């Protein structure tokens, strides 16, 4: 899990007279949301918005708060098509009520941008982040912590797009602002160190990533304590780094400690706990401890199925990871239907012009290459490559991976002239 710093929407309990029904609905929503029972929380959020619409006008702040909660829980459950119009409406309401230079309007832009980043609609996300950045710069100046938030979030976008050289200076600028304004012991400063470290990890610059992650961990330990979820996130990220580096013995205790903290704080039926279980499974898979990995992948999958539903990208991720394990140990017939199901979910939820959908196509294509089903593989590879070219560009590592596997396919089928240009590119 990459720990992300985003503007979090506070829950608000209205105290207006005659709003007892709203109060009860909102409190029930908060209780369920904090337990990670997002699906169960949805009807309470929907009813709260419906009640608020009758009792309040759209121009009252309380109405916007209920709408924010509804958008957030839709996003959490992967119902992006429902979340988008809610966030768009919030942008319109904030622009009308408080104006386009108010922090609430900037927050609404940021949250809509976060949604677009999450579902891979990067062009939409970028325009919103840039607009938010320019407004924040005008209103607060370039040395304000809130300006650093926008820089950080724009850097997260560029990281997701594989545009690492654009992300790095933004992270560094945000880090310097937080260092100057908040100090080197503040949790937000630790978050920026963490995000910069993850960028260096993605770039393969592990020697730069490690000291930043260790520093972030120590800051969180001192400022938040060893039972805090953010401290667990630091442990998890160190585990991820050492797994990437192949230092499995160093990675394992970090993963286990993070999992234990999340288990104690959230319980075993929370989506965030599933993240810890999933990541430990990835480690055991890399170590060749396949029985341990399989058990944990299945556990993570079931938690996500119960809490997020079967149409959520994270449930699809669990299917993909379990398929990847079966693929790696040669159990192709067990892997194939899981890859197919992953593709179907991502197509339905995210659409076809998305890097995660492209990855799922790529994985199934590689499986077909191994199974000798070259015609099936080729059509999937072409489709995946074209999506990656469109969404990520021709300089992204994933696009290079597509070129490489397509060249491999042509070599296996003796089509050497077809393979050469792909290898060269």
Short mmCIF file of C-alpha atoms in Angstrom, two decimals:
data_model
loop_
_atom_site.label_atom_id
_atom_site.label_comp_id
_atom_site.label_asym_id
_atom_site.label_seq_id
_atom_site.Cartn_x
_atom_site.Cartn_y
_atom_site.Cartn_z
CA UNK A 1 0.00 0.00 0.00
CA UNK A 2 1.26 3.41 -0.86
CA UNK A 3 0.34 5.77 1.93
CA UNK A 4 -1.26 8.82 0.34
CA UNK A 5 -1.78 12.25 1.82
CA UNK A 6 -5.10 13.63 0.64
CA UNK A 7 -7.50 16.21 1.97
CA UNK A 8 -9.82 14.25 4.27
CA UNK A 9 -13.42 15.30 4.57
CA UNK A 10 -14.51 15.72 8.19
CA UNK A 11 -17.79 14.23 9.28
CA UNK A 12 -20.24 16.84 10.51
CA UNK A 13 -23.23 16.23 12.76
CA UNK A 14 -25.81 18.96 12.20
CA UNK A 15 -27.19 20.63 15.31
CA UNK A 16 -30.11 22.47 13.76
CA UNK A 17 -33.45 22.27 15.47
CA UNK A 18 -35.78 19.55 14.25
CA UNK A 19 -32.89 17.62 12.68
CA UNK A 20 -33.03 14.61 15.02
CA UNK A 21 -33.59 12.22 12.10
CA UNK A 22 -30.58 13.64 10.31
CA UNK A 23 -28.57 13.39 13.51
CA UNK A 24 -29.41 9.71 13.91
CA UNK A 25 -28.75 8.89 10.26
CA UNK A 26 -25.44 10.70 10.29
CA UNK A 27 -24.28 9.10 13.53
CA UNK A 28 -25.13 5.64 12.26
CA UNK A 29 -23.26 6.39 9.05
CA UNK A 30 -20.17 7.52 10.98
CA UNK A 31 -20.20 4.43 13.20
CA UNK A 32 -20.38 2.04 10.24
CA UNK A 33 -17.85 3.98 8.17
CA UNK A 34 -15.26 3.96 10.94
CA UNK A 35 -15.67 0.20 11.26
CA UNK A 36 -14.97 -0.17 7.54
CA UNK A 37 -18.54 -1.37 6.92
CA UNK A 38 -18.87 0.83 3.86
CA UNK A 39 -21.60 -1.12 2.09
CA UNK A 40 -23.77 -1.03 5.20
CA UNK A 41 -23.11 2.70 5.58
CA UNK A 42 -24.37 3.62 2.10
CA UNK A 43 -28.15 3.56 2.76
CA UNK A 44 -27.71 5.79 5.81
CA UNK A 45 -25.72 8.30 3.77
CA UNK A 46 -28.30 8.19 0.97
CA UNK A 47 -31.19 8.67 3.38
CA UNK A 48 -29.35 11.51 5.10
CA UNK A 49 -28.94 13.32 1.76
CA UNK A 50 -32.58 12.70 0.89
CA UNK A 51 -33.74 14.01 4.26
CA UNK A 52 -31.40 16.99 4.09
CA UNK A 53 -32.71 17.84 0.63
CA UNK A 54 -36.24 18.05 2.07
CA UNK A 55 -35.38 19.86 5.29
CA UNK A 56 -32.49 22.06 4.15
CA UNK A 57 -31.66 24.06 1.07
CA UNK A 58 -28.59 23.33 -1.05
CA UNK A 59 -27.20 26.64 0.13
CA UNK A 60 -26.81 25.43 3.71
CA UNK A 61 -23.40 24.03 4.73
CA UNK A 62 -25.01 21.02 6.44
CA UNK A 63 -26.44 19.83 3.10
CA UNK A 64 -22.97 19.91 1.51
CA UNK A 65 -21.56 17.89 4.39
CA UNK A 66 -24.08 15.10 3.90
CA UNK A 67 -23.35 15.17 0.18
CA UNK A 68 -19.60 14.92 0.88
CA UNK A 69 -20.14 11.86 3.06
CA UNK A 70 -22.21 10.20 0.34
CA UNK A 71 -19.54 10.86 -2.30
CA UNK A 72 -16.85 9.52 0.00
CA UNK A 73 -18.62 6.25 0.75
CA UNK A 74 -19.45 5.73 -2.93
CA UNK A 75 -15.76 6.20 -3.71
CA UNK A 76 -14.71 3.81 -0.94
CA UNK A 77 -16.99 1.09 -2.30
CA UNK A 78 -15.80 1.56 -5.87
CA UNK A 79 -19.08 3.07 -7.07
CA UNK A 80 -17.23 5.69 -9.04
CA UNK A 81 -20.05 6.37 -11.49
CA UNK A 82 -22.20 7.40 -8.52
CA UNK A 83 -19.42 9.30 -6.74
CA UNK A 84 -18.50 11.47 -9.73
CA UNK A 85 -21.78 13.44 -10.07
CA UNK A 86 -21.86 13.95 -6.29
CA UNK A 87 -18.37 15.47 -6.31
CA UNK A 88 -19.17 17.54 -9.41
CA UNK A 89 -22.28 18.91 -7.70
CA UNK A 90 -20.20 19.79 -4.64
CA UNK A 91 -17.78 21.76 -6.81
CA UNK A 92 -20.73 23.68 -8.28
CA UNK A 93 -22.28 24.34 -4.85
CA UNK A 94 -19.00 25.52 -3.32
CA UNK A 95 -18.30 27.81 -6.27
CA UNK A 96 -21.72 29.40 -5.88
CA UNK A 97 -21.75 29.67 -2.08
CA UNK A 98 -18.20 30.60 -1.11
CA UNK A 99 -16.52 31.52 -4.39
CA UNK A 100 -13.57 30.03 -6.22
CA UNK A 101 -10.92 31.41 -3.89
CA UNK A 102 -12.28 29.78 -0.74
CA UNK A 103 -10.55 26.76 0.89
CA UNK A 104 -13.80 24.75 0.69
CA UNK A 105 -13.89 25.16 -3.09
CA UNK A 106 -10.25 24.09 -3.34
CA UNK A 107 -11.02 21.02 -1.23
CA UNK A 108 -13.91 20.08 -3.50
CA UNK A 109 -11.66 20.38 -6.56
CA UNK A 110 -9.03 18.25 -4.85
CA UNK A 111 -11.50 15.51 -3.92
CA UNK A 112 -12.86 15.30 -7.46
CA UNK A 113 -9.28 15.18 -8.76
CA UNK A 114 -8.47 12.38 -6.30
CA UNK A 115 -11.39 10.40 -7.68
CA UNK A 116 -10.22 10.84 -11.26
CA UNK A 117 -6.68 9.86 -10.27
CA UNK A 118 -7.97 6.75 -8.55
CA UNK A 119 -9.89 5.58 -11.63
CA UNK A 120 -7.10 6.44 -14.05
CA UNK A 121 -8.67 9.50 -15.71
CA UNK A 122 -5.42 11.37 -15.45
CA UNK A 123 -6.10 14.26 -17.84
CA UNK A 124 -9.21 15.26 -15.86
CA UNK A 125 -7.34 14.89 -12.57
CA UNK A 126 -4.41 17.00 -13.75
CA UNK A 127 -6.55 19.96 -14.85
CA UNK A 128 -8.32 20.02 -11.48
CA UNK A 129 -5.12 19.72 -9.45
CA UNK A 130 -3.49 22.50 -11.49
CA UNK A 131 -6.54 24.73 -10.99
CA UNK A 132 -6.49 24.03 -7.24
CA UNK A 133 -2.74 24.72 -7.11
CA UNK A 134 -3.05 28.08 -8.87
CA UNK A 135 -5.91 29.21 -6.64
CA UNK A 136 -4.09 28.12 -3.49
CA UNK A 137 -0.91 29.87 -4.67
CA UNK A 138 -2.86 33.08 -5.27
CA UNK A 139 -4.73 32.96 -1.97
CA UNK A 140 -2.08 31.65 0.43
CA UNK A 141 1.24 32.05 -1.34
CA UNK A 142 3.87 29.41 -2.08
CA UNK A 143 5.00 28.92 1.51
CA UNK A 144 1.72 27.74 3.01
CA UNK A 145 1.21 24.13 4.21
CA UNK A 146 -2.02 23.87 2.20
CA UNK A 147 -0.14 24.78 -0.96
CA UNK A 148 2.20 21.90 -0.18
CA UNK A 149 -0.83 19.57 0.00
CA UNK A 150 -1.74 20.41 -3.59
CA UNK A 151 1.86 20.01 -4.76
CA UNK A 152 1.99 16.62 -3.06
CA UNK A 153 -1.25 15.45 -4.65
CA UNK A 154 -0.18 16.59 -8.10
CA UNK A 155 3.06 14.68 -7.56
CA UNK A 156 1.03 11.58 -6.67
CA UNK A 157 -0.73 11.93 -10.01
CA UNK A 158 2.50 12.22 -11.98
CA UNK A 159 3.89 9.23 -10.08
CA UNK A 160 0.85 7.17 -11.08
CA UNK A 161 1.39 8.26 -14.69
CA UNK A 162 5.03 7.19 -14.55
CA UNK A 163 6.16 10.78 -15.06
CA UNK A 164 8.73 10.55 -12.30
CA UNK A 165 10.82 13.55 -13.36
CA UNK A 166 7.73 15.77 -13.02
CA UNK A 167 6.77 14.27 -9.66
CA UNK A 168 10.14 14.52 -7.92
CA UNK A 169 10.52 18.34 -7.81
CA UNK A 170 6.94 18.72 -6.59
CA UNK A 171 7.54 16.30 -3.71
CA UNK A 172 10.79 18.06 -2.83
CA UNK A 173 9.11 21.48 -2.91
CA UNK A 174 6.26 20.21 -0.72
CA UNK A 175 8.77 18.66 1.69
CA UNK A 176 10.66 21.94 2.05
CA UNK A 177 7.46 23.90 2.68
CA UNK A 178 6.30 21.47 5.38
CA UNK A 179 9.77 21.39 6.90
CA UNK A 180 9.82 25.17 7.13
CA UNK A 181 6.24 25.71 8.30
CA UNK A 182 5.47 22.61 10.36
CA UNK A 183 8.89 21.35 11.38
CA UNK A 184 10.68 18.04 10.94
CA UNK A 185 8.69 16.26 13.65
CA UNK A 186 5.24 16.84 12.15
CA UNK A 187 3.26 13.87 10.75
CA UNK A 188 2.59 15.74 7.47
CA UNK A 189 6.32 16.15 6.95
CA UNK A 190 6.70 12.41 7.53
CA UNK A 191 4.01 11.75 4.92
CA UNK A 192 5.89 13.75 2.32
CA UNK A 193 9.11 11.88 3.12
CA UNK A 194 7.17 8.66 2.67
CA UNK A 195 5.71 9.66 -0.70
CA UNK A 196 9.08 10.79 -2.01
CA UNK A 197 10.54 7.47 -0.88
CA UNK A 198 7.84 5.54 -2.75
CA UNK A 199 8.70 7.55 -5.86
CA UNK A 200 12.38 6.60 -5.56
CA UNK A 201 11.34 2.99 -5.02
CA UNK A 202 9.31 3.08 -8.23
CA UNK A 203 12.35 4.54 -9.99
CA UNK A 204 14.53 1.72 -8.65
CA UNK A 205 16.59 4.16 -6.56
CA UNK A 206 16.36 2.08 -3.40
CA UNK A 207 19.35 3.70 -1.72
CA UNK A 208 17.48 7.03 -1.77
CA UNK A 209 14.19 5.51 -0.64
CA UNK A 210 15.41 3.64 2.44
CA UNK A 211 16.65 6.56 4.61
CA UNK A 212 13.49 8.55 3.85
CA UNK A 213 11.23 5.68 4.92
CA UNK A 214 13.24 5.11 8.08
CA UNK A 215 13.08 8.81 8.94
CA UNK A 216 9.32 8.90 8.31
CA UNK A 217 8.86 5.86 10.55
CA UNK A 218 10.75 7.45 13.43
CA UNK A 219 8.80 10.72 13.14
CA UNK A 220 5.50 8.85 13.23
CA UNK A 221 6.67 6.69 16.12
CA UNK A 222 7.52 9.75 18.20
CA UNK A 223 4.61 11.98 17.19
CA UNK A 224 1.80 9.42 16.82
CA UNK A 225 2.91 6.35 18.76
CA UNK A 226 3.47 2.71 17.86
CA UNK A 227 -0.20 1.80 17.71
CA UNK A 228 -1.19 4.44 15.17
CA UNK A 229 -2.33 3.43 11.69
CA UNK A 230 0.14 5.81 10.04
CA UNK A 231 3.02 4.19 11.94
CA UNK A 232 1.77 0.84 10.67
CA UNK A 233 1.75 2.31 7.15
CA UNK A 234 5.43 3.21 7.55
CA UNK A 235 6.24 -0.33 8.65
CA UNK A 236 4.32 -1.70 5.69
CA UNK A 237 6.15 0.57 3.26
CA UNK A 238 9.51 -0.51 4.62
CA UNK A 239 8.39 -4.08 4.12
CA UNK A 240 7.49 -3.23 0.53
CA UNK A 241 10.89 -1.64 -0.11
CA UNK A 242 12.83 -4.61 1.26
CA UNK A 243 10.61 -6.98 -0.73
CA UNK A 244 11.41 -5.03 -3.90
CA UNK A 245 15.10 -5.25 -3.00
CA UNK A 246 14.84 -9.02 -2.44
CA UNK A 247 15.72 -8.65 1.25
CA UNK A 248 12.87 -10.89 2.37
CA UNK A 249 14.11 -11.58 5.88
CA UNK A 250 14.16 -7.84 6.60
CA UNK A 251 10.76 -7.33 5.00
CA UNK A 252 8.82 -10.01 6.88
CA UNK A 253 8.89 -8.57 10.44
CA UNK A 254 7.84 -5.14 9.15
CA UNK A 255 4.86 -6.64 7.31
CA UNK A 256 3.84 -8.75 10.31
CA UNK A 257 4.08 -5.84 12.77
CA UNK A 258 2.02 -3.62 10.45
CA UNK A 259 -0.59 -6.35 10.07
CA UNK A 260 -0.82 -6.82 13.83
CA UNK A 261 -1.34 -3.09 14.43
CA UNK A 262 -4.07 -2.89 11.79
CA UNK A 263 -5.70 -6.03 13.18
CA UNK A 264 -5.79 -4.64 16.71
CA UNK A 265 -6.99 -1.19 15.64
CA UNK A 266 -9.48 -2.14 12.93
CA UNK A 267 -10.33 -5.80 13.38
CA UNK A 268 -10.04 -8.60 10.84
CA UNK A 269 -13.03 -7.53 8.77
CA UNK A 270 -11.76 -4.13 7.62
CA UNK A 271 -10.52 -3.28 4.08
CA UNK A 272 -7.32 -1.75 5.46
CA UNK A 273 -6.51 -4.97 7.29
CA UNK A 274 -6.95 -6.78 3.97
CA UNK A 275 -4.18 -4.58 2.55
CA UNK A 276 -1.77 -5.87 5.18
CA UNK A 277 -2.79 -9.48 4.58
CA UNK A 278 -2.44 -9.03 0.81
CA UNK A 279 1.04 -7.52 1.08
CA UNK A 280 2.31 -10.27 3.37
CA UNK A 281 0.96 -12.77 0.84
CA UNK A 282 2.96 -11.06 -1.91
CA UNK A 283 6.09 -11.46 0.20
CA UNK A 284 5.49 -15.18 0.77
CA UNK A 285 4.79 -15.60 -2.94
CA UNK A 286 8.14 -14.00 -3.77
CA UNK A 287 9.81 -16.27 -1.20
CA UNK A 288 8.27 -19.35 -2.80
CA UNK A 289 6.19 -20.12 0.29
CA UNK A 290 3.17 -20.78 -1.88
CA UNK A 291 0.85 -22.39 0.67
CA UNK A 292 1.22 -19.44 3.05
CA UNK A 293 0.74 -17.02 0.17
CA UNK A 294 -2.36 -18.77 -1.14
CA UNK A 295 -4.03 -18.81 2.28
CA UNK A 296 -3.41 -15.10 2.80
CA UNK A 297 -4.48 -14.11 -0.73
CA UNK A 298 -7.76 -15.98 -0.19
CA UNK A 299 -8.23 -14.32 3.21
CA UNK A 300 -7.68 -10.83 1.73
CA UNK A 301 -10.04 -11.64 -1.14
CA UNK A 302 -12.82 -12.72 1.22
CA UNK A 303 -12.45 -9.64 3.42
CA UNK A 304 -12.70 -7.42 0.35
CA UNK A 305 -15.67 -9.37 -1.01
CA UNK A 306 -17.54 -8.93 2.28
CA UNK A 307 -16.65 -5.29 2.91
CA UNK A 308 -16.29 -3.79 -0.57
CA UNK A 309 -18.32 -6.11 -2.76
CA UNK A 310 -17.45 -8.03 -5.92
CA UNK A 311 -17.42 -4.96 -8.17
CA UNK A 312 -14.57 -3.14 -6.45
CA UNK A 313 -11.07 -2.70 -7.97
CA UNK A 314 -9.46 -4.01 -4.77
CA UNK A 315 -11.50 -7.20 -4.99
CA UNK A 316 -10.32 -7.47 -8.60
CA UNK A 317 -6.76 -6.93 -7.35
CA UNK A 318 -7.15 -9.88 -5.00
CA UNK A 319 -8.41 -12.08 -7.82
CA UNK A 320 -5.46 -10.97 -9.94
CA UNK A 321 -2.93 -11.67 -7.19
CA UNK A 322 -4.32 -15.13 -6.53
CA UNK A 323 -4.27 -15.79 -10.28
CA UNK A 324 -0.68 -14.59 -10.38
CA UNK A 325 0.28 -17.12 -7.73
CA UNK A 326 -1.37 -19.99 -9.62
CA UNK A 327 0.22 -18.71 -12.83
CA UNK A 328 3.69 -18.69 -11.25
CA UNK A 329 3.41 -22.29 -10.00
CA UNK A 330 2.08 -23.58 -13.31
CA UNK A 331 -1.56 -24.07 -12.31
CA UNK A 332 -2.77 -22.31 -15.44
CA UNK A 333 -6.33 -23.65 -15.41
CA UNK A 334 -6.87 -22.22 -11.93
CA UNK A 335 -5.31 -18.89 -12.93
CA UNK A 336 -7.23 -18.30 -16.16
CA UNK A 337 -10.80 -17.83 -14.80
CA UNK A 338 -9.49 -15.51 -12.08
CA UNK A 339 -7.73 -13.33 -14.68
CA UNK A 340 -10.91 -13.31 -16.80
CA UNK A 341 -13.02 -12.28 -13.81
CA UNK A 342 -10.52 -9.51 -13.01
CA UNK A 343 -10.84 -8.16 -16.55
CA UNK A 344 -14.64 -8.20 -16.39
CA UNK A 345 -14.76 -6.31 -13.08
CA UNK A 346 -12.26 -3.65 -14.11
CA UNK A 347 -13.94 -3.12 -17.48
CA UNK A 348 -17.27 -2.63 -15.73
CA UNK A 349 -16.01 -0.36 -12.96
CA UNK A 350 -13.16 1.59 -14.57
CA UNK A 351 -13.74 1.26 -18.29
CA UNK A 352 -11.33 0.16 -20.98
CA UNK A 353 -9.10 3.25 -21.15
CA UNK A 354 -7.39 2.54 -17.87
CA UNK A 355 -3.93 1.29 -16.93
CA UNK A 356 -5.31 -1.31 -14.50
CA UNK A 357 -7.58 -2.77 -17.16
CA UNK A 358 -4.59 -2.82 -19.51
CA UNK A 359 -2.55 -4.67 -16.88
CA UNK A 360 -5.27 -7.31 -16.47
CA UNK A 361 -5.34 -7.88 -20.23
CA UNK A 362 -1.53 -8.11 -20.23
CA UNK A 363 -1.51 -10.71 -17.46
CA UNK A 364 -4.02 -12.95 -19.22
CA UNK A 365 -2.08 -12.58 -22.47
CA UNK A 366 1.15 -13.70 -20.79
CA UNK A 367 -0.70 -16.72 -19.42
CA UNK A 368 -1.91 -17.62 -22.92
CA UNK A 369 1.69 -17.35 -24.18
CA UNK A 370 2.74 -19.86 -21.54
CA UNK A 371 -0.17 -22.12 -22.53
CA UNK A 372 0.80 -21.89 -26.19
CA UNK A 373 -2.46 -20.18 -27.16
CA UNK A 374 -0.71 -17.55 -29.23
CA UNK A 375 -3.67 -16.18 -31.20
CA UNK A 376 -5.58 -15.41 -28.01
CA UNK A 377 -2.46 -13.87 -26.53
CA UNK A 378 -1.72 -11.61 -29.50
CA UNK A 379 -5.13 -9.89 -29.59
CA UNK A 380 -4.95 -9.17 -25.85
CA UNK A 381 -1.38 -7.89 -26.11
CA UNK A 382 -2.26 -5.50 -28.92
CA UNK A 383 -5.24 -4.17 -26.97
CA UNK A 384 -3.21 -3.76 -23.77
CA UNK A 385 -0.34 -2.08 -25.61
CA UNK A 386 -2.66 0.39 -27.32
CA UNK A 387 -4.32 1.35 -24.03
CA UNK A 388 -0.96 1.86 -22.34
CA UNK A 389 0.26 3.99 -25.23
CA UNK A 390 -2.84 6.16 -24.98
CA UNK A 391 -3.08 6.41 -21.20
CA UNK A 392 0.57 6.28 -20.09
CA UNK A 393 2.51 7.32 -23.14
CA UNK A 394 5.39 5.71 -25.02
CA UNK A 395 8.03 6.38 -22.35
CA UNK A 396 6.33 4.46 -19.53
CA UNK A 397 7.86 1.17 -18.26
CA UNK A 398 4.51 -0.61 -18.66
CA UNK A 399 4.43 0.31 -22.34
CA UNK A 400 7.94 -1.10 -22.67
CA UNK A 401 6.73 -4.30 -20.98
CA UNK A 402 3.98 -4.59 -23.59
CA UNK A 403 6.48 -4.20 -26.42
CA UNK A 404 8.75 -6.78 -24.83
CA UNK A 405 6.14 -9.49 -24.37
CA UNK A 406 4.78 -8.94 -27.89
CA UNK A 407 8.31 -9.38 -29.25
CA UNK A 408 8.60 -12.57 -27.18
CA UNK A 409 5.41 -13.87 -28.74
CA UNK A 410 6.69 -13.30 -32.26
CA UNK A 411 10.01 -14.97 -31.42
CA UNK A 412 8.17 -18.02 -30.05
CA UNK A 413 6.15 -18.24 -33.27
CA UNK A 414 9.19 -17.73 -35.50
CA UNK A 415 8.09 -14.28 -36.73
CA UNK A 416 11.50 -12.69 -36.21
CA UNK A 417 10.98 -9.79 -38.60
CA UNK A 418 7.90 -8.78 -36.64
CA UNK A 419 9.75 -9.07 -33.34
CA UNK A 420 12.72 -6.86 -34.18
CA UNK A 421 11.03 -3.43 -34.23
CA UNK A 422 9.34 -4.15 -30.89
CA UNK A 423 12.68 -5.08 -29.30
CA UNK A 424 14.39 -2.00 -30.69
CA UNK A 425 11.62 0.30 -29.51
#
